[in-house]
PDB file of N, CA, C and O in Angstrom:
ATOM      1  N   MET A   4      18.474 -32.441 -15.667  1.00  0.00           N
ATOM      2  CA  MET A   4      18.006 -33.035 -14.422  1.00  0.00           C
ATOM      3  C   MET A   4      18.260 -32.099 -13.237  1.00  0.00           C
ATOM      4  O   MET A   4      17.411 -31.954 -12.374  1.00  0.00           O
ATOM      5  N   LYS A   5      19.461 -31.508 -13.249  1.00  0.00           N
ATOM      6  CA  LYS A   5      19.821 -30.610 -12.159  1.00  0.00           C
ATOM      7  C   LYS A   5      18.888 -29.402 -12.105  1.00  0.00           C
ATOM      8  O   LYS A   5      18.473 -28.970 -11.036  1.00  0.00           O
ATOM      9  N   SER A   6      18.535 -28.864 -13.274  1.00  0.00           N
ATOM     10  CA  SER A   6      17.658 -27.692 -13.310  1.00  0.00           C
ATOM     11  C   SER A   6      16.244 -28.032 -12.829  1.00  0.00           C
ATOM     12  O   SER A   6      15.575 -27.202 -12.227  1.00  0.00           O
ATOM     13  N   ILE A   7      15.802 -29.253 -13.061  1.00  0.00           N
ATOM     14  CA  ILE A   7      14.487 -29.677 -12.585  1.00  0.00           C
ATOM     15  C   ILE A   7      14.473 -29.737 -11.057  1.00  0.00           C
ATOM     16  O   ILE A   7      13.515 -29.289 -10.414  1.00  0.00           O
ATOM     17  N   LEU A   8      15.538 -30.252 -10.464  1.00  0.00           N
ATOM     18  CA  LEU A   8      15.630 -30.307  -9.005  1.00  0.00           C
ATOM     19  C   LEU A   8      15.689 -28.914  -8.401  1.00  0.00           C
ATOM     20  O   LEU A   8      15.047 -28.652  -7.372  1.00  0.00           O
ATOM     21  N   ILE A   9      16.409 -28.008  -9.024  1.00  0.00           N
ATOM     22  CA  ILE A   9      16.489 -26.635  -8.526  1.00  0.00           C
ATOM     23  C   ILE A   9      15.123 -25.960  -8.614  1.00  0.00           C
ATOM     24  O   ILE A   9      14.677 -25.308  -7.674  1.00  0.00           O
ATOM     25  N   ALA A  10      14.441 -26.143  -9.739  1.00  0.00           N
ATOM     26  CA  ALA A  10      13.118 -25.543  -9.914  1.00  0.00           C
ATOM     27  C   ALA A  10      12.124 -26.104  -8.902  1.00  0.00           C
ATOM     28  O   ALA A  10      11.313 -25.367  -8.327  1.00  0.00           O
ATOM     29  N   ALA A  11      12.175 -27.397  -8.654  1.00  0.00           N
ATOM     30  CA  ALA A  11      11.279 -28.017  -7.675  1.00  0.00           C
ATOM     31  C   ALA A  11      11.571 -27.511  -6.263  1.00  0.00           C
ATOM     32  O   ALA A  11      10.651 -27.268  -5.479  1.00  0.00           O
ATOM     33  N   SER A  12      12.840 -27.337  -5.947  1.00  0.00           N
ATOM     34  CA  SER A  12      13.212 -26.815  -4.627  1.00  0.00           C
ATOM     35  C   SER A  12      12.717 -25.394  -4.430  1.00  0.00           C
ATOM     36  O   SER A  12      12.169 -25.048  -3.382  1.00  0.00           O
ATOM     37  N   ILE A  13      12.878 -24.561  -5.432  1.00  0.00           N
ATOM     38  CA  ILE A  13      12.419 -23.170  -5.351  1.00  0.00           C
ATOM     39  C   ILE A  13      10.908 -23.122  -5.229  1.00  0.00           C
ATOM     40  O   ILE A  13      10.354 -22.352  -4.433  1.00  0.00           O
ATOM     41  N   ALA A  14      10.213 -23.954  -5.984  1.00  0.00           N
ATOM     42  CA  ALA A  14       8.755 -23.980  -5.933  1.00  0.00           C
ATOM     43  C   ALA A  14       8.257 -24.400  -4.553  1.00  0.00           C
ATOM     44  O   ALA A  14       7.309 -23.818  -4.023  1.00  0.00           O
ATOM     45  N   SER A  15       8.896 -25.383  -3.958  1.00  0.00           N
ATOM     46  CA  SER A  15       8.454 -25.837  -2.636  1.00  0.00           C
ATOM     47  C   SER A  15       8.759 -24.797  -1.564  1.00  0.00           C
ATOM     48  O   SER A  15       7.975 -24.598  -0.638  1.00  0.00           O
ATOM     49  N   LEU A  16       9.876 -24.102  -1.673  1.00  0.00           N
ATOM     50  CA  LEU A  16      10.213 -23.060  -0.710  1.00  0.00           C
ATOM     51  C   LEU A  16       9.316 -21.843  -0.863  1.00  0.00           C
ATOM     52  O   LEU A  16       8.942 -21.210   0.122  1.00  0.00           O
ATOM     53  N   SER A  17       8.937 -21.513  -2.078  1.00  0.00           N
ATOM     54  CA  SER A  17       8.087 -20.340  -2.288  1.00  0.00           C
ATOM     55  C   SER A  17       6.707 -20.560  -1.688  1.00  0.00           C
ATOM     56  O   SER A  17       6.059 -19.607  -1.266  1.00  0.00           O
ATOM     57  N   GLY A  18       6.254 -21.776  -1.605  1.00  0.00           N
ATOM     58  CA  GLY A  18       4.982 -22.071  -0.958  1.00  0.00           C
ATOM     59  C   GLY A  18       5.023 -21.752   0.520  1.00  0.00           C
ATOM     60  O   GLY A  18       4.041 -21.300   1.096  1.00  0.00           O
ATOM     61  N   CYS A  19       6.152 -21.953   1.154  1.00  0.00           N
ATOM     62  CA  CYS A  19       6.294 -21.628   2.571  1.00  0.00           C
ATOM     63  C   CYS A  19       6.391 -20.132   2.790  1.00  0.00           C
ATOM     64  O   CYS A  19       5.842 -19.592   3.734  1.00  0.00           O
ATOM     65  N   VAL A  20       7.102 -19.449   1.916  1.00  0.00           N
ATOM     66  CA  VAL A  20       7.334 -18.025   2.072  1.00  0.00           C
ATOM     67  C   VAL A  20       6.065 -17.222   1.822  1.00  0.00           C
ATOM     68  O   VAL A  20       5.794 -16.249   2.499  1.00  0.00           O
ATOM     69  N   PHE A  21       5.277 -17.615   0.855  1.00  0.00           N
ATOM     70  CA  PHE A  21       4.120 -16.838   0.453  1.00  0.00           C
ATOM     71  C   PHE A  21       2.802 -17.412   0.963  1.00  0.00           C
ATOM     72  O   PHE A  21       1.761 -17.124   0.422  1.00  0.00           O
ATOM     73  N   GLU A  22       2.847 -18.179   2.017  1.00  0.00           N
ATOM     74  CA  GLU A  22       1.630 -18.754   2.575  1.00  0.00           C
ATOM     75  C   GLU A  22       0.738 -17.632   3.114  1.00  0.00           C
ATOM     76  O   GLU A  22       1.198 -16.727   3.795  1.00  0.00           O
ATOM     77  N   ASP A  23      -0.527 -17.680   2.803  1.00  0.00           N
ATOM     78  CA  ASP A  23      -1.477 -16.667   3.245  1.00  0.00           C
ATOM     79  C   ASP A  23      -1.967 -17.017   4.637  1.00  0.00           C
ATOM     80  O   ASP A  23      -2.694 -17.992   4.824  1.00  0.00           O
ATOM     81  N   ASP A  24      -1.593 -16.214   5.611  1.00  0.00           N
ATOM     82  CA  ASP A  24      -1.974 -16.483   6.995  1.00  0.00           C
ATOM     83  C   ASP A  24      -3.467 -16.309   7.229  1.00  0.00           C
ATOM     84  O   ASP A  24      -3.999 -16.798   8.211  1.00  0.00           O
ATOM     85  N   ASN A  25      -4.144 -15.617   6.328  1.00  0.00           N
ATOM     86  CA  ASN A  25      -5.581 -15.395   6.473  1.00  0.00           C
ATOM     87  C   ASN A  25      -6.403 -16.299   5.560  1.00  0.00           C
ATOM     88  O   ASN A  25      -7.587 -16.051   5.357  1.00  0.00           O
ATOM     89  N   ALA A  26      -5.812 -17.342   5.021  1.00  0.00           N
ATOM     90  CA  ALA A  26      -6.533 -18.247   4.125  1.00  0.00           C
ATOM     91  C   ALA A  26      -7.644 -19.000   4.865  1.00  0.00           C
ATOM     92  O   ALA A  26      -8.683 -19.284   4.282  1.00  0.00           O
ATOM     93  N   LYS A  27      -7.409 -19.303   6.125  1.00  0.00           N
ATOM     94  CA  LYS A  27      -8.396 -20.014   6.943  1.00  0.00           C
ATOM     95  C   LYS A  27      -8.508 -19.296   8.280  1.00  0.00           C
ATOM     96  O   LYS A  27      -7.525 -18.757   8.774  1.00  0.00           O
ATOM     97  N   PRO A  28      -9.689 -19.316   8.881  1.00  0.00           N
ATOM     98  CA  PRO A  28      -9.799 -18.705  10.201  1.00  0.00           C
ATOM     99  C   PRO A  28      -8.984 -19.485  11.227  1.00  0.00           C
ATOM    100  O   PRO A  28      -8.985 -20.710  11.224  1.00  0.00           O
ATOM    101  N   LYS A  29      -8.264 -18.750  12.081  1.00  0.00           N
ATOM    102  CA  LYS A  29      -7.453 -19.392  13.120  1.00  0.00           C
ATOM    103  C   LYS A  29      -7.818 -18.798  14.470  1.00  0.00           C
ATOM    104  O   LYS A  29      -8.005 -17.594  14.599  1.00  0.00           O
ATOM    105  N   TYR A  30      -7.919 -19.683  15.454  1.00  0.00           N
ATOM    106  CA  TYR A  30      -8.262 -19.290  16.809  1.00  0.00           C
ATOM    107  C   TYR A  30      -7.194 -19.806  17.760  1.00  0.00           C
ATOM    108  O   TYR A  30      -6.642 -20.878  17.562  1.00  0.00           O
ATOM    109  N   GLY A  31      -6.904 -19.034  18.795  1.00  0.00           N
ATOM    110  CA  GLY A  31      -5.925 -19.446  19.791  1.00  0.00           C
ATOM    111  C   GLY A  31      -6.507 -20.460  20.758  1.00  0.00           C
ATOM    112  O   GLY A  31      -7.683 -20.841  20.668  1.00  0.00           O
ATOM    113  N   SER A  32      -5.710 -20.865  21.719  1.00  0.00           N
ATOM    114  CA  SER A  32      -6.151 -21.868  22.688  1.00  0.00           C
ATOM    115  C   SER A  32      -7.295 -21.357  23.568  1.00  0.00           C
ATOM    116  O   SER A  32      -8.057 -22.137  24.119  1.00  0.00           O
ATOM    117  N   THR A  33      -7.433 -20.031  23.678  1.00  0.00           N
ATOM    118  CA  THR A  33      -8.519 -19.453  24.474  1.00  0.00           C
ATOM    119  C   THR A  33      -9.795 -19.267  23.662  1.00  0.00           C
ATOM    120  O   THR A  33     -10.811 -18.854  24.207  1.00  0.00           O
ATOM    121  N   GLY A  34      -9.725 -19.540  22.356  1.00  0.00           N
ATOM    122  CA  GLY A  34     -10.884 -19.380  21.489  1.00  0.00           C
ATOM    123  C   GLY A  34     -10.971 -18.017  20.830  1.00  0.00           C
ATOM    124  O   GLY A  34     -11.880 -17.765  20.043  1.00  0.00           O
ATOM    125  N   LEU A  35     -10.025 -17.131  21.135  1.00  0.00           N
ATOM    126  CA  LEU A  35     -10.017 -15.812  20.512  1.00  0.00           C
ATOM    127  C   LEU A  35      -9.423 -15.883  19.111  1.00  0.00           C
ATOM    128  O   LEU A  35      -8.569 -16.725  18.822  1.00  0.00           O
ATOM    129  N   ALA A  36      -9.870 -14.984  18.257  1.00  0.00           N
ATOM    130  CA  ALA A  36      -9.380 -14.944  16.877  1.00  0.00           C
ATOM    131  C   ALA A  36      -7.900 -14.581  16.842  1.00  0.00           C
ATOM    132  O   ALA A  36      -7.455 -13.696  17.567  1.00  0.00           O
ATOM    133  N   VAL A  37      -7.159 -15.281  15.992  1.00  0.00           N
ATOM    134  CA  VAL A  37      -5.734 -15.018  15.833  1.00  0.00           C
ATOM    135  C   VAL A  37      -5.467 -14.256  14.534  1.00  0.00           C
ATOM    136  O   VAL A  37      -4.529 -13.474  14.457  1.00  0.00           O
ATOM    137  N   ASN A  38      -6.291 -14.461  13.518  1.00  0.00           N
ATOM    138  CA  ASN A  38      -6.081 -13.766  12.253  1.00  0.00           C
ATOM    139  C   ASN A  38      -7.333 -12.993  11.851  1.00  0.00           C
ATOM    140  O   ASN A  38      -8.387 -13.110  12.480  1.00  0.00           O
ATOM    141  N   CYS A  39      -7.211 -12.199  10.805  1.00  0.00           N
ATOM    142  CA  CYS A  39      -8.312 -11.323  10.398  1.00  0.00           C
ATOM    143  C   CYS A  39      -9.533 -12.097   9.912  1.00  0.00           C
ATOM    144  O   CYS A  39     -10.658 -11.682  10.170  1.00  0.00           O
ATOM    145  N   ARG A  40      -9.335 -13.187   9.230  1.00  0.00           N
ATOM    146  CA  ARG A  40     -10.492 -13.949   8.734  1.00  0.00           C
ATOM    147  C   ARG A  40     -11.375 -14.401   9.904  1.00  0.00           C
ATOM    148  O   ARG A  40     -12.590 -14.280   9.865  1.00  0.00           O
ATOM    149  N   ALA A  41     -10.773 -14.891  10.948  1.00  0.00           N
ATOM    150  CA  ALA A  41     -11.531 -15.321  12.116  1.00  0.00           C
ATOM    151  C   ALA A  41     -12.159 -14.120  12.822  1.00  0.00           C
ATOM    152  O   ALA A  41     -13.314 -14.168  13.237  1.00  0.00           O
ATOM    153  N   TYR A  42     -11.412 -13.023  12.943  1.00  0.00           N
ATOM    154  CA  TYR A  42     -11.922 -11.844  13.626  1.00  0.00           C
ATOM    155  C   TYR A  42     -13.112 -11.237  12.888  1.00  0.00           C
ATOM    156  O   TYR A  42     -14.108 -10.855  13.514  1.00  0.00           O
ATOM    157  N   VAL A  43     -13.030 -11.163  11.574  1.00  0.00           N
ATOM    158  CA  VAL A  43     -14.133 -10.612  10.784  1.00  0.00           C
ATOM    159  C   VAL A  43     -15.399 -11.422  11.010  1.00  0.00           C
ATOM    160  O   VAL A  43     -16.483 -10.857  11.192  1.00  0.00           O
ATOM    161  N   GLN A  44     -15.304 -12.729  11.044  1.00  0.00           N
ATOM    162  CA  GLN A  44     -16.495 -13.552  11.265  1.00  0.00           C
ATOM    163  C   GLN A  44     -17.087 -13.322  12.653  1.00  0.00           C
ATOM    164  O   GLN A  44     -18.303 -13.260  12.821  1.00  0.00           O
ATOM    165  N   ILE A  45     -16.225 -13.163  13.644  1.00  0.00           N
ATOM    166  CA  ILE A  45     -16.708 -12.881  14.999  1.00  0.00           C
ATOM    167  C   ILE A  45     -17.449 -11.548  15.031  1.00  0.00           C
ATOM    168  O   ILE A  45     -18.513 -11.424  15.641  1.00  0.00           O
ATOM    169  N   VAL A  46     -16.896 -10.542  14.346  1.00  0.00           N
ATOM    170  CA  VAL A  46     -17.538  -9.225  14.309  1.00  0.00           C
ATOM    171  C   VAL A  46     -18.897  -9.310  13.616  1.00  0.00           C
ATOM    172  O   VAL A  46     -19.890  -8.743  14.096  1.00  0.00           O
ATOM    173  N   ILE A  47     -18.963 -10.016  12.507  1.00  0.00           N
ATOM    174  CA  ILE A  47     -20.238 -10.166  11.789  1.00  0.00           C
ATOM    175  C   ILE A  47     -21.268 -10.870  12.662  1.00  0.00           C
ATOM    176  O   ILE A  47     -22.412 -10.427  12.779  1.00  0.00           O
ATOM    177  N   ASP A  48     -20.869 -11.953  13.297  1.00  0.00           N
ATOM    178  CA  ASP A  48     -21.794 -12.696  14.168  1.00  0.00           C
ATOM    179  C   ASP A  48     -22.273 -11.826  15.332  1.00  0.00           C
ATOM    180  O   ASP A  48     -23.454 -11.827  15.677  1.00  0.00           O
ATOM    181  N   SER A  49     -21.359 -11.066  15.945  1.00  0.00           N
ATOM    182  CA  SER A  49     -21.721 -10.195  17.065  1.00  0.00           C
ATOM    183  C   SER A  49     -22.671  -9.088  16.624  1.00  0.00           C
ATOM    184  O   SER A  49     -23.604  -8.736  17.352  1.00  0.00           O
ATOM    185  N   TYR A  50     -22.429  -8.535  15.450  1.00  0.00           N
ATOM    186  CA  TYR A  50     -23.313  -7.484  14.930  1.00  0.00           C
ATOM    187  C   TYR A  50     -24.711  -8.048  14.658  1.00  0.00           C
ATOM    188  O   TYR A  50     -25.714  -7.425  15.010  1.00  0.00           O
ATOM    189  N   ARG A  51     -24.777  -9.221  14.060  1.00  0.00           N
ATOM    190  CA  ARG A  51     -26.082  -9.833  13.762  1.00  0.00           C
ATOM    191  C   ARG A  51     -26.869 -10.174  15.026  1.00  0.00           C
ATOM    192  O   ARG A  51     -28.094 -10.154  15.014  1.00  0.00           O
ATOM    193  N   MET A  52     -26.150 -10.486  16.107  1.00  0.00           N
ATOM    194  CA  MET A  52     -26.823 -10.781  17.372  1.00  0.00           C
ATOM    195  C   MET A  52     -27.100  -9.497  18.164  1.00  0.00           C
ATOM    196  O   MET A  52     -27.523  -9.564  19.314  1.00  0.00           O
ATOM    197  N   LYS A  53     -26.806  -8.344  17.523  1.00  0.00           N
ATOM    198  CA  LYS A  53     -27.046  -7.026  18.112  1.00  0.00           C
ATOM    199  C   LYS A  53     -26.271  -6.798  19.408  1.00  0.00           C
ATOM    200  O   LYS A  53     -26.698  -6.053  20.285  1.00  0.00           O
ATOM    201  N   GLN A  54     -25.092  -7.426  19.513  1.00  0.00           N
ATOM    202  CA  GLN A  54     -24.222  -7.180  20.664  1.00  0.00           C
ATOM    203  C   GLN A  54     -23.479  -5.863  20.507  1.00  0.00           C
ATOM    204  O   GLN A  54     -23.129  -5.228  21.501  1.00  0.00           O
ATOM    205  N   TYR A  55     -23.189  -5.484  19.263  1.00  0.00           N
ATOM    206  CA  TYR A  55     -22.443  -4.258  18.975  1.00  0.00           C
ATOM    207  C   TYR A  55     -23.109  -3.508  17.834  1.00  0.00           C
ATOM    208  O   TYR A  55     -23.693  -4.120  16.936  1.00  0.00           O
ATOM    209  N   SER A  56     -22.994  -2.187  17.865  1.00  0.00           N
ATOM    210  CA  SER A  56     -23.528  -1.366  16.779  1.00  0.00           C
ATOM    211  C   SER A  56     -22.588  -1.456  15.568  1.00  0.00           C
ATOM    212  O   SER A  56     -21.474  -1.978  15.674  1.00  0.00           O
ATOM    213  N   ALA A  57     -23.046  -0.916  14.454  1.00  0.00           N
ATOM    214  CA  ALA A  57     -22.200  -0.899  13.255  1.00  0.00           C
ATOM    215  C   ALA A  57     -20.942  -0.076  13.505  1.00  0.00           C
ATOM    216  O   ALA A  57     -19.838  -0.474  13.100  1.00  0.00           O
ATOM    217  N   ASP A  58     -21.073   1.066  14.172  1.00  0.00           N
ATOM    218  CA  ASP A  58     -19.899   1.901  14.462  1.00  0.00           C
ATOM    219  C   ASP A  58     -18.885   1.164  15.330  1.00  0.00           C
ATOM    220  O   ASP A  58     -17.679   1.225  15.076  1.00  0.00           O
ATOM    221  N   GLU A  59     -19.355   0.466  16.350  1.00  0.00           N
ATOM    222  CA  GLU A  59     -18.449  -0.292  17.209  1.00  0.00           C
ATOM    223  C   GLU A  59     -17.783  -1.429  16.436  1.00  0.00           C
ATOM    224  O   GLU A  59     -16.586  -1.702  16.604  1.00  0.00           O
ATOM    225  N   SER A  60     -18.545  -2.078  15.576  1.00  0.00           N
ATOM    226  CA  SER A  60     -18.013  -3.187  14.781  1.00  0.00           C
ATOM    227  C   SER A  60     -16.928  -2.705  13.829  1.00  0.00           C
ATOM    228  O   SER A  60     -15.855  -3.307  13.733  1.00  0.00           O
ATOM    229  N   PHE A  61     -17.206  -1.591  13.137  1.00  0.00           N
ATOM    230  CA  PHE A  61     -16.215  -1.061  12.203  1.00  0.00           C
ATOM    231  C   PHE A  61     -14.975  -0.540  12.925  1.00  0.00           C
ATOM    232  O   PHE A  61     -13.857  -0.677  12.416  1.00  0.00           O
ATOM    233  N   ALA A  62     -15.155   0.035  14.099  1.00  0.00           N
ATOM    234  CA  ALA A  62     -13.997   0.509  14.863  1.00  0.00           C
ATOM    235  C   ALA A  62     -13.093  -0.674  15.238  1.00  0.00           C
ATOM    236  O   ALA A  62     -11.865  -0.586  15.142  1.00  0.00           O
ATOM    237  N   GLY A  63     -13.691  -1.773  15.653  1.00  0.00           N
ATOM    238  CA  GLY A  63     -12.908  -2.961  15.984  1.00  0.00           C
ATOM    239  C   GLY A  63     -12.218  -3.553  14.772  1.00  0.00           C
ATOM    240  O   GLY A  63     -11.062  -3.978  14.840  1.00  0.00           O
ATOM    241  N   LEU A  64     -12.924  -3.579  13.644  1.00  0.00           N
ATOM    242  CA  LEU A  64     -12.314  -4.086  12.415  1.00  0.00           C
ATOM    243  C   LEU A  64     -11.123  -3.231  12.002  1.00  0.00           C
ATOM    244  O   LEU A  64     -10.071  -3.746  11.619  1.00  0.00           O
ATOM    245  N   GLU A  65     -11.289  -1.923  12.090  1.00  0.00           N
ATOM    246  CA  GLU A  65     -10.184  -1.028  11.717  1.00  0.00           C
ATOM    247  C   GLU A  65      -8.999  -1.202  12.651  1.00  0.00           C
ATOM    248  O   GLU A  65      -7.848  -1.262  12.220  1.00  0.00           O
ATOM    249  N   ARG A  66      -9.277  -1.303  13.938  1.00  0.00           N
ATOM    250  CA  ARG A  66      -8.217  -1.432  14.940  1.00  0.00           C
ATOM    251  C   ARG A  66      -7.436  -2.742  14.759  1.00  0.00           C
ATOM    252  O   ARG A  66      -6.219  -2.776  14.897  1.00  0.00           O
ATOM    253  N   ASN A  67      -8.127  -3.822  14.442  1.00  0.00           N
ATOM    254  CA  ASN A  67      -7.473  -5.128  14.370  1.00  0.00           C
ATOM    255  C   ASN A  67      -7.078  -5.562  12.969  1.00  0.00           C
ATOM    256  O   ASN A  67      -6.081  -6.275  12.801  1.00  0.00           O
ATOM    257  N   CYS A  68      -7.851  -5.182  11.961  1.00  0.00           N
ATOM    258  CA  CYS A  68      -7.588  -5.668  10.608  1.00  0.00           C
ATOM    259  C   CYS A  68      -7.447  -4.538   9.590  1.00  0.00           C
ATOM    260  O   CYS A  68      -7.401  -4.793   8.400  1.00  0.00           O
ATOM    261  N   GLY A  69      -7.397  -3.307  10.048  1.00  0.00           N
ATOM    262  CA  GLY A  69      -7.212  -2.178   9.153  1.00  0.00           C
ATOM    263  C   GLY A  69      -5.778  -2.099   8.651  1.00  0.00           C
ATOM    264  O   GLY A  69      -4.981  -3.022   8.847  1.00  0.00           O
ATOM    265  N   MET A  70      -5.443  -0.971   8.050  1.00  0.00           N
ATOM    266  CA  MET A  70      -4.112  -0.804   7.458  1.00  0.00           C
ATOM    267  C   MET A  70      -2.989  -1.064   8.468  1.00  0.00           C
ATOM    268  O   MET A  70      -1.980  -1.667   8.141  1.00  0.00           O
ATOM    269  N   ASN A  71      -3.163  -0.617   9.675  1.00  0.00           N
ATOM    270  CA  ASN A  71      -2.156  -0.827  10.725  1.00  0.00           C
ATOM    271  C   ASN A  71      -2.644  -1.819  11.773  1.00  0.00           C
ATOM    272  O   ASN A  71      -2.236  -1.769  12.933  1.00  0.00           O
ATOM    273  N   GLY A  72      -3.502  -2.726  11.347  1.00  0.00           N
ATOM    274  CA  GLY A  72      -4.133  -3.667  12.268  1.00  0.00           C
ATOM    275  C   GLY A  72      -3.176  -4.604  12.959  1.00  0.00           C
ATOM    276  O   GLY A  72      -2.135  -4.976  12.428  1.00  0.00           O
ATOM    277  N   ARG A  73      -3.556  -4.984  14.154  1.00  0.00           N
ATOM    278  CA  ARG A  73      -2.731  -5.872  14.980  1.00  0.00           C
ATOM    279  C   ARG A  73      -2.780  -7.326  14.537  1.00  0.00           C
ATOM    280  O   ARG A  73      -1.922  -8.113  14.894  1.00  0.00           O
ATOM    281  N   ALA A  74      -3.804  -7.709  13.786  1.00  0.00           N
ATOM    282  CA  ALA A  74      -3.983  -9.118  13.449  1.00  0.00           C
ATOM    283  C   ALA A  74      -3.273  -9.528  12.158  1.00  0.00           C
ATOM    284  O   ALA A  74      -3.317 -10.695  11.798  1.00  0.00           O
ATOM    285  N   TRP A  75      -2.625  -8.588  11.479  1.00  0.00           N
ATOM    286  CA  TRP A  75      -1.903  -8.953  10.254  1.00  0.00           C
ATOM    287  C   TRP A  75      -0.582  -9.572  10.621  1.00  0.00           C
ATOM    288  O   TRP A  75       0.197  -9.006  11.391  1.00  0.00           O
ATOM    289  N   ARG A  76      -0.282 -10.705  10.061  1.00  0.00           N
ATOM    290  CA  ARG A  76       0.938 -11.438  10.382  1.00  0.00           C
ATOM    291  C   ARG A  76       2.177 -10.706   9.905  1.00  0.00           C
ATOM    292  O   ARG A  76       3.202 -10.700  10.556  1.00  0.00           O
ATOM    293  N   ASP A  77       2.122 -10.085   8.732  1.00  0.00           N
ATOM    294  CA  ASP A  77       3.319  -9.506   8.128  1.00  0.00           C
ATOM    295  C   ASP A  77       3.498  -8.033   8.486  1.00  0.00           C
ATOM    296  O   ASP A  77       4.198  -7.316   7.813  1.00  0.00           O
ATOM    297  N   ARG A  78       2.889  -7.584   9.553  1.00  0.00           N
ATOM    298  CA  ARG A  78       3.029  -6.182   9.961  1.00  0.00           C
ATOM    299  C   ARG A  78       4.460  -5.909  10.361  1.00  0.00           C
ATOM    300  O   ARG A  78       5.078  -6.648  11.112  1.00  0.00           O
ATOM    301  N   ARG A  79       4.987  -4.816   9.859  1.00  0.00           N
ATOM    302  CA  ARG A  79       6.376  -4.448  10.167  1.00  0.00           C
ATOM    303  C   ARG A  79       6.384  -3.097  10.866  1.00  0.00           C
ATOM    304  O   ARG A  79       5.786  -2.154  10.395  1.00  0.00           O
ATOM    305  N   ASP A  80       7.090  -3.008  11.982  1.00  0.00           N
ATOM    306  CA  ASP A  80       7.208  -1.731  12.705  1.00  0.00           C
ATOM    307  C   ASP A  80       8.581  -1.145  12.496  1.00  0.00           C
ATOM    308  O   ASP A  80       9.531  -1.771  12.304  1.00  0.00           O
TER     309      ASP A  80
END
């Protein structure tokens, strides 16, 4: 019984630790994208409406969601 409670506790805690911040698009109170999933959709929509060129769109994606992107939650400096 004790081992079942320990296993259940670990399982519930691991769900909090390994939650994917980009699983759903998130927007701040101003309507701006908070995570990469939301930002990528904004970039795609802007490109389709011809607001930005492909080069500008990719530069923004790299800056915000690239390897050193600002929108990644687990970024470590």
